[in-house]
Amino acid sequence: DVKVTQSSRYLVKRTGEKVFLECVQDMDHENMFWYRQDPGLGLRLIYFSYDVKMKEKGDIPEGYSVSREKKERFSLILESASTNQTSMYLCASTTGGQPQHFGDGTRLSIL
Amino acid sequence: RKEVEQDPGPFNVPEGATVAFNCTYSNSASQSFFWYRQDCRKEPKLLMSVYSSGNEDGRFTAQLNRASQYISLLIRDSKLSDSATYLCVVNHGPGSYIPTFGRGTSLIVHP
């Protein structure tokens, strides 16, 4: 069974802090994704990566960056957290045209 | 860009009812299709893939209509535990790393 693990279920940070969200998958998937989900807006893609050290912007990359130094790990970075980045963050991985597998999600609150 | 559209609902049905959701997609080159289920404050989980010939998994039946570019999900004998949001997902084919998610259809099954 595919396991996608996000480092925190709940996180509270302050405005202006640099925030790191970590995601690890154990199935050797090439493709990894970061989404945020807000009520009424559905899943919105922030960044994705199709290989180590490769990254592509999604629909809402502003205020975020990512890092993929190893195949199994994909990190999302909030450079300077703001209150409008309070959200549920979801990491997913997949290979080929297979369905994505999601982590449990991180509920991030920025105060 | 509304590539995948779903009726947001909510669909409010009694236990034992049959309920059907549709999802339309705009890219005729789309190649693979999935239904996910998402419980409140949880991550999306794969419910079933959708095959060209249609497929069934217990009380759930998925259909694909390529000519009209929609997929459907039928739930028979609804249970209280079926209450969730159902997300339609479309993969656009080789060379496309990014699946497209609908915003989801909310189902509430009541006693």
mmCIF file of N, CA and C in Angstrom, chain A residues 28-110:
data_model
loop_
_atom_site.group_PDB
_atom_site.id
_atom_site.type_symbol
_atom_site.label_atom_id
_atom_site.label_comp_id
_atom_site.label_asym_id
_atom_site.label_seq_id
_atom_site.Cartn_x
_atom_site.Cartn_y
_atom_site.Cartn_z
ATOM 1 N N ASP A 28 8.390 5.132 -4.504
ATOM 2 C CA ASP A 28 9.276 5.453 -5.621
ATOM 3 C C ASP A 28 8.541 6.183 -6.753
ATOM 4 N N HIS A 29 7.529 6.960 -6.407
ATOM 5 C CA HIS A 29 6.787 7.718 -7.409
ATOM 6 C C HIS A 29 7.610 8.875 -7.947
ATOM 7 N N GLU A 30 7.497 9.095 -9.270
ATOM 8 C CA GLU A 30 8.210 10.220 -9.871
ATOM 9 C C GLU A 30 7.537 11.554 -9.540
ATOM 10 N N ASN A 31 6.230 11.554 -9.530
ATOM 11 C CA ASN A 31 5.480 12.813 -9.464
ATOM 12 C C ASN A 31 4.964 13.081 -8.060
ATOM 13 N N MET A 32 5.205 14.285 -7.612
ATOM 14 C CA MET A 32 4.687 14.707 -6.306
ATOM 15 C C MET A 32 4.073 16.095 -6.429
ATOM 16 N N PHE A 33 3.097 16.364 -5.581
ATOM 17 C CA PHE A 33 2.265 17.564 -5.709
ATOM 18 C C PHE A 33 1.999 18.166 -4.333
ATOM 19 N N TRP A 34 1.864 19.487 -4.320
ATOM 20 C CA TRP A 34 1.340 20.186 -3.154
ATOM 21 C C TRP A 34 0.094 20.967 -3.555
ATOM 22 N N TYR A 35 -0.971 20.758 -2.770
ATOM 23 C CA TYR A 35 -2.233 21.460 -2.954
ATOM 24 C C TYR A 35 -2.584 22.194 -1.666
ATOM 25 N N ARG A 36 -3.425 23.205 -1.829
ATOM 26 C CA ARG A 36 -4.137 23.711 -0.665
ATOM 27 C C ARG A 36 -5.623 23.586 -0.947
ATOM 28 N N GLN A 37 -6.367 23.415 0.140
ATOM 29 C CA GLN A 37 -7.805 23.258 -0.003
ATOM 30 C C GLN A 37 -8.506 24.181 0.964
ATOM 31 N N ASP A 38 -9.375 25.013 0.430
ATOM 32 C CA ASP A 38 -10.159 25.953 1.222
ATOM 33 C C ASP A 38 -11.627 25.729 0.925
ATOM 34 N N PRO A 39 -12.492 25.990 1.914
ATOM 35 C CA PRO A 39 -13.938 25.761 1.721
ATOM 36 C C PRO A 39 -14.453 26.471 0.484
ATOM 37 N N GLY A 40 -15.171 25.723 -0.356
ATOM 38 C CA GLY A 40 -15.785 26.305 -1.541
ATOM 39 C C GLY A 40 -14.859 26.481 -2.733
ATOM 40 N N LEU A 41 -13.568 26.244 -2.528
ATOM 41 C CA LEU A 41 -12.614 26.466 -3.628
ATOM 42 C C LEU A 41 -12.007 25.185 -4.174
ATOM 43 N N GLY A 42 -12.257 24.079 -3.531
ATOM 44 C CA GLY A 42 -11.701 22.828 -4.023
ATOM 45 C C GLY A 42 -10.196 22.761 -3.839
ATOM 46 N N LEU A 43 -9.598 21.802 -4.481
ATOM 47 C CA LEU A 43 -8.147 21.620 -4.426
ATOM 48 C C LEU A 43 -7.471 22.561 -5.413
ATOM 49 N N ARG A 44 -6.501 23.301 -4.954
ATOM 50 C CA ARG A 44 -5.747 24.181 -5.844
ATOM 51 C C ARG A 44 -4.274 23.790 -5.806
ATOM 52 N N LEU A 45 -3.703 23.615 -6.988
ATOM 53 C CA LEU A 45 -2.328 23.138 -7.102
ATOM 54 C C LEU A 45 -1.349 24.288 -6.877
ATOM 55 N N ILE A 46 -0.419 24.061 -5.965
ATOM 56 C CA ILE A 46 0.577 25.091 -5.664
ATOM 57 C C ILE A 46 1.835 24.846 -6.510
ATOM 58 N N TYR A 47 2.417 23.673 -6.358
ATOM 59 C CA TYR A 47 3.598 23.266 -7.116
ATOM 60 C C TYR A 47 3.538 21.775 -7.344
ATOM 61 N N PHE A 48 4.231 21.323 -8.372
ATOM 62 C CA PHE A 48 4.433 19.893 -8.521
ATOM 63 C C PHE A 48 5.858 19.614 -9.003
ATOM 64 N N SER A 49 6.236 18.356 -8.900
ATOM 65 C CA SER A 49 7.580 17.949 -9.291
ATOM 66 C C SER A 49 7.495 16.606 -9.990
ATOM 67 N N TYR A 50 8.135 16.479 -11.134
ATOM 68 C CA TYR A 50 8.095 15.216 -11.875
ATOM 69 C C TYR A 50 9.442 14.482 -11.827
ATOM 70 N N ASP A 51 10.376 15.021 -11.055
ATOM 71 C CA ASP A 51 11.656 14.340 -10.902
ATOM 72 C C ASP A 51 12.465 15.068 -9.839
ATOM 73 N N VAL A 52 13.499 14.432 -9.376
ATOM 74 C CA VAL A 52 14.373 15.066 -8.388
ATOM 75 C C VAL A 52 14.914 16.371 -8.955
ATOM 76 N N LYS A 53 14.884 17.381 -8.148
ATOM 77 C CA LYS A 53 15.364 18.730 -8.471
ATOM 78 C C LYS A 53 14.554 19.422 -9.562
ATOM 79 N N MET A 54 13.483 18.810 -10.015
ATOM 80 C CA MET A 54 12.610 19.441 -11.006
ATOM 81 C C MET A 54 11.353 19.921 -10.302
ATOM 82 N N LYS A 55 10.900 21.114 -10.685
ATOM 83 C CA LYS A 55 9.681 21.647 -10.100
ATOM 84 C C LYS A 55 8.977 22.518 -11.126
ATOM 85 N N GLU A 56 7.673 22.553 -11.001
ATOM 86 C CA GLU A 56 6.868 23.379 -11.886
ATOM 87 C C GLU A 56 5.821 24.108 -11.059
ATOM 88 N N LYS A 57 5.536 25.328 -11.422
ATOM 89 C CA LYS A 57 4.492 26.085 -10.733
ATOM 90 C C LYS A 57 3.123 25.537 -11.100
ATOM 91 N N GLY A 58 2.277 25.545 -10.102
ATOM 92 C CA GLY A 58 0.889 25.204 -10.330
ATOM 93 C C GLY A 58 0.068 26.458 -10.545
ATOM 94 N N ASP A 59 -1.155 26.441 -10.041
ATOM 95 C CA ASP A 59 -2.068 27.555 -10.267
ATOM 96 C C ASP A 59 -1.854 28.716 -9.301
ATOM 97 N N ILE A 60 -1.329 28.426 -8.108
ATOM 98 C CA ILE A 60 -1.205 29.485 -7.084
ATOM 99 C C ILE A 60 0.153 29.419 -6.386
ATOM 100 N N PRO A 61 1.257 29.621 -7.103
ATOM 101 C CA PRO A 61 2.580 29.478 -6.490
ATOM 102 C C PRO A 61 3.057 30.667 -5.662
ATOM 103 N N GLU A 62 2.361 31.788 -5.757
ATOM 104 C CA GLU A 62 2.858 33.014 -5.112
ATOM 105 C C GLU A 62 2.925 32.829 -3.601
ATOM 106 N N GLY A 63 4.087 33.180 -3.054
ATOM 107 C CA GLY A 63 4.288 33.086 -1.614
ATOM 108 C C GLY A 63 4.811 31.739 -1.156
ATOM 109 N N TYR A 64 4.999 30.831 -2.113
ATOM 110 C CA TYR A 64 5.464 29.480 -1.792
ATOM 111 C C TYR A 64 6.709 29.139 -2.618
ATOM 112 N N SER A 65 7.503 28.224 -2.110
ATOM 113 C CA SER A 65 8.547 27.592 -2.898
ATOM 114 C C SER A 65 8.586 26.119 -2.507
ATOM 115 N N VAL A 66 9.329 25.322 -3.269
ATOM 116 C CA VAL A 66 9.399 23.890 -2.993
ATOM 117 C C VAL A 66 10.836 23.414 -3.159
ATOM 118 N N SER A 67 11.049 22.225 -2.624
ATOM 119 C CA SER A 67 12.365 21.605 -2.738
ATOM 120 C C SER A 67 12.179 20.114 -2.918
ATOM 121 N N ARG A 68 12.898 19.546 -3.886
ATOM 122 C CA ARG A 68 12.884 18.094 -4.055
ATOM 123 C C ARG A 68 14.323 17.638 -4.287
ATOM 124 N N GLU A 69 15.011 17.396 -3.195
ATOM 125 C CA GLU A 69 16.401 16.945 -3.237
ATOM 126 C C GLU A 69 16.508 15.435 -3.366
ATOM 127 N N LYS A 70 15.499 14.732 -2.889
ATOM 128 C CA LYS A 70 15.463 13.272 -3.011
ATOM 129 C C LYS A 70 14.110 12.865 -3.581
ATOM 130 N N LYS A 71 14.091 11.739 -4.238
ATOM 131 C CA LYS A 71 12.878 11.322 -4.936
ATOM 132 C C LYS A 71 11.699 11.171 -3.990
ATOM 133 N N GLU A 72 11.957 10.706 -2.774
ATOM 134 C CA GLU A 72 10.855 10.399 -1.883
ATOM 135 C C GLU A 72 10.344 11.590 -1.091
ATOM 136 N N ARG A 73 11.021 12.716 -1.166
ATOM 137 C CA ARG A 73 10.688 13.840 -0.293
ATOM 138 C C ARG A 73 10.411 15.110 -1.094
ATOM 139 N N PHE A 74 9.310 15.757 -0.754
ATOM 140 C CA PHE A 74 8.926 16.992 -1.446
ATOM 141 C C PHE A 74 8.492 17.986 -0.380
ATOM 142 N N SER A 75 9.209 19.073 -0.279
ATOM 143 C CA SER A 75 8.961 20.039 0.783
ATOM 144 C C SER A 75 8.312 21.294 0.235
ATOM 145 N N LEU A 76 7.371 21.819 0.992
ATOM 146 C CA LEU A 76 6.720 23.090 0.659
ATOM 147 C C LEU A 76 7.192 24.128 1.661
ATOM 148 N N ILE A 77 7.576 25.283 1.156
ATOM 149 C CA ILE A 77 8.108 26.337 2.009
ATOM 150 C C ILE A 77 7.268 27.596 1.843
ATOM 151 N N LEU A 78 6.815 28.117 2.974
ATOM 152 C CA LEU A 78 6.166 29.425 2.977
ATOM 153 C C LEU A 78 7.248 30.420 3.385
ATOM 154 N N GLU A 79 7.660 31.241 2.466
ATOM 155 C CA GLU A 79 8.825 32.103 2.685
ATOM 156 C C GLU A 79 8.618 33.093 3.827
ATOM 157 N N SER A 80 7.434 33.677 3.864
ATOM 158 C CA SER A 80 7.093 34.623 4.931
ATOM 159 C C SER A 80 5.584 34.504 5.151
ATOM 160 N N ALA A 81 5.229 33.671 6.113
ATOM 161 C CA ALA A 81 3.822 33.288 6.273
ATOM 162 C C ALA A 81 2.915 34.495 6.471
ATOM 163 N N SER A 82 1.743 34.406 5.833
ATOM 164 C CA SER A 82 0.734 35.446 6.004
ATOM 165 C C SER A 82 -0.589 34.788 6.376
ATOM 166 N N THR A 83 -1.493 35.572 6.942
ATOM 167 C CA THR A 83 -2.745 35.002 7.437
ATOM 168 C C THR A 83 -3.571 34.373 6.313
ATOM 169 N N ASN A 84 -3.422 34.867 5.088
ATOM 170 C CA ASN A 84 -4.207 34.283 3.989
ATOM 171 C C ASN A 84 -3.642 32.940 3.523
ATOM 172 N N GLN A 85 -2.593 32.488 4.161
ATOM 173 C CA GLN A 85 -2.068 31.150 3.886
ATOM 174 C C GLN A 85 -2.557 30.119 4.899
ATOM 175 N N THR A 86 -3.435 30.555 5.788
ATOM 176 C CA THR A 86 -4.115 29.601 6.670
ATOM 177 C C THR A 86 -4.993 28.704 5.808
ATOM 178 N N SER A 87 -4.767 27.404 5.894
ATOM 179 C CA SER A 87 -5.450 26.479 4.999
ATOM 180 C C SER A 87 -5.129 25.047 5.370
ATOM 181 N N MET A 88 -5.775 24.124 4.650
ATOM 182 C CA MET A 88 -5.395 22.705 4.690
ATOM 183 C C MET A 88 -4.444 22.461 3.517
ATOM 184 N N TYR A 89 -3.273 21.898 3.811
ATOM 185 C CA TYR A 89 -2.292 21.607 2.776
ATOM 186 C C TYR A 89 -2.201 20.092 2.585
ATOM 187 N N LEU A 90 -2.297 19.689 1.325
ATOM 188 C CA LEU A 90 -2.295 18.272 0.996
ATOM 189 C C LEU A 90 -1.159 17.955 0.033
ATOM 190 N N CYS A 91 -0.436 16.906 0.344
ATOM 191 C CA CYS A 91 0.616 16.402 -0.519
ATOM 192 C C CYS A 91 0.102 15.138 -1.200
ATOM 193 N N ALA A 92 0.506 14.926 -2.450
ATOM 194 C CA ALA A 92 0.099 13.724 -3.166
ATOM 195 C C ALA A 92 1.259 13.227 -4.010
ATOM 196 N N SER A 93 1.218 11.934 -4.328
ATOM 197 C CA SER A 93 2.224 11.392 -5.235
ATOM 198 C C SER A 93 1.558 10.417 -6.193
ATOM 199 N N THR A 94 2.214 10.211 -7.332
ATOM 200 C CA THR A 94 1.706 9.268 -8.310
ATOM 201 C C THR A 94 2.808 8.919 -9.298
ATOM 202 N N THR A 95 2.526 7.939 -10.144
ATOM 203 C CA THR A 95 3.417 7.582 -11.230
ATOM 204 C C THR A 95 2.588 7.316 -12.471
ATOM 205 N N GLY A 96 3.113 7.727 -13.628
ATOM 206 C CA GLY A 96 2.379 7.524 -14.880
ATOM 207 C C GLY A 96 0.992 8.136 -14.813
ATOM 208 N N GLY A 97 0.012 7.422 -15.330
ATOM 209 C CA GLY A 97 -1.369 7.920 -15.311
ATOM 210 C C GLY A 97 -2.175 7.337 -14.164
ATOM 211 N N GLN A 98 -1.474 6.852 -13.157
ATOM 212 C CA GLN A 98 -2.168 6.247 -12.028
ATOM 213 C C GLN A 98 -2.817 7.295 -11.133
ATOM 214 N N PRO A 99 -3.788 6.913 -10.328
ATOM 215 C CA PRO A 99 -4.419 7.889 -9.431
ATOM 216 C C PRO A 99 -3.445 8.356 -8.355
ATOM 217 N N GLN A 100 -3.671 9.558 -7.906
ATOM 218 C CA GLN A 100 -2.824 10.112 -6.854
ATOM 219 C C GLN A 100 -3.156 9.494 -5.505
ATOM 220 N N HIS A 101 -2.135 9.437 -4.663
ATOM 221 C CA HIS A 101 -2.314 9.057 -3.271
ATOM 222 C C HIS A 101 -1.970 10.260 -2.411
ATOM 223 N N PHE A 102 -2.831 10.541 -1.463
ATOM 224 C CA PHE A 102 -2.670 11.741 -0.650
ATOM 225 C C PHE A 102 -2.156 11.422 0.749
ATOM 226 N N GLY A 103 -1.442 12.372 1.314
ATOM 227 C CA GLY A 103 -1.133 12.335 2.734
ATOM 228 C C GLY A 103 -2.344 12.760 3.544
ATOM 229 N N ASP A 104 -2.198 12.706 4.870
ATOM 230 C CA ASP A 104 -3.318 13.032 5.755
ATOM 231 C C ASP A 104 -3.674 14.511 5.765
ATOM 232 N N GLY A 105 -2.774 15.336 5.256
ATOM 233 C CA GLY A 105 -3.037 16.773 5.254
ATOM 234 C C GLY A 105 -2.452 17.458 6.473
ATOM 235 N N THR A 106 -2.115 18.719 6.287
ATOM 236 C CA THR A 106 -1.644 19.565 7.392
ATOM 237 C C THR A 106 -2.570 20.765 7.491
ATOM 238 N N ARG A 107 -3.168 20.922 8.658
ATOM 239 C CA ARG A 107 -3.997 22.110 8.898
ATOM 240 C C ARG A 107 -3.089 23.188 9.473
ATOM 241 N N LEU A 108 -2.837 24.176 8.679
ATOM 242 C CA LEU A 108 -1.909 25.239 9.055
ATOM 243 C C LEU A 108 -2.689 26.502 9.411
ATOM 244 N N SER A 109 -2.390 27.028 10.568
ATOM 245 C CA SER A 109 -2.982 28.301 10.988
ATOM 246 C C SER A 109 -1.873 29.328 11.139
ATOM 247 N N ILE A 110 -2.059 30.474 10.519
ATOM 248 C CA ILE A 110 -1.090 31.568 10.633
ATOM 249 C C ILE A 110 -1.746 32.689 11.455
#
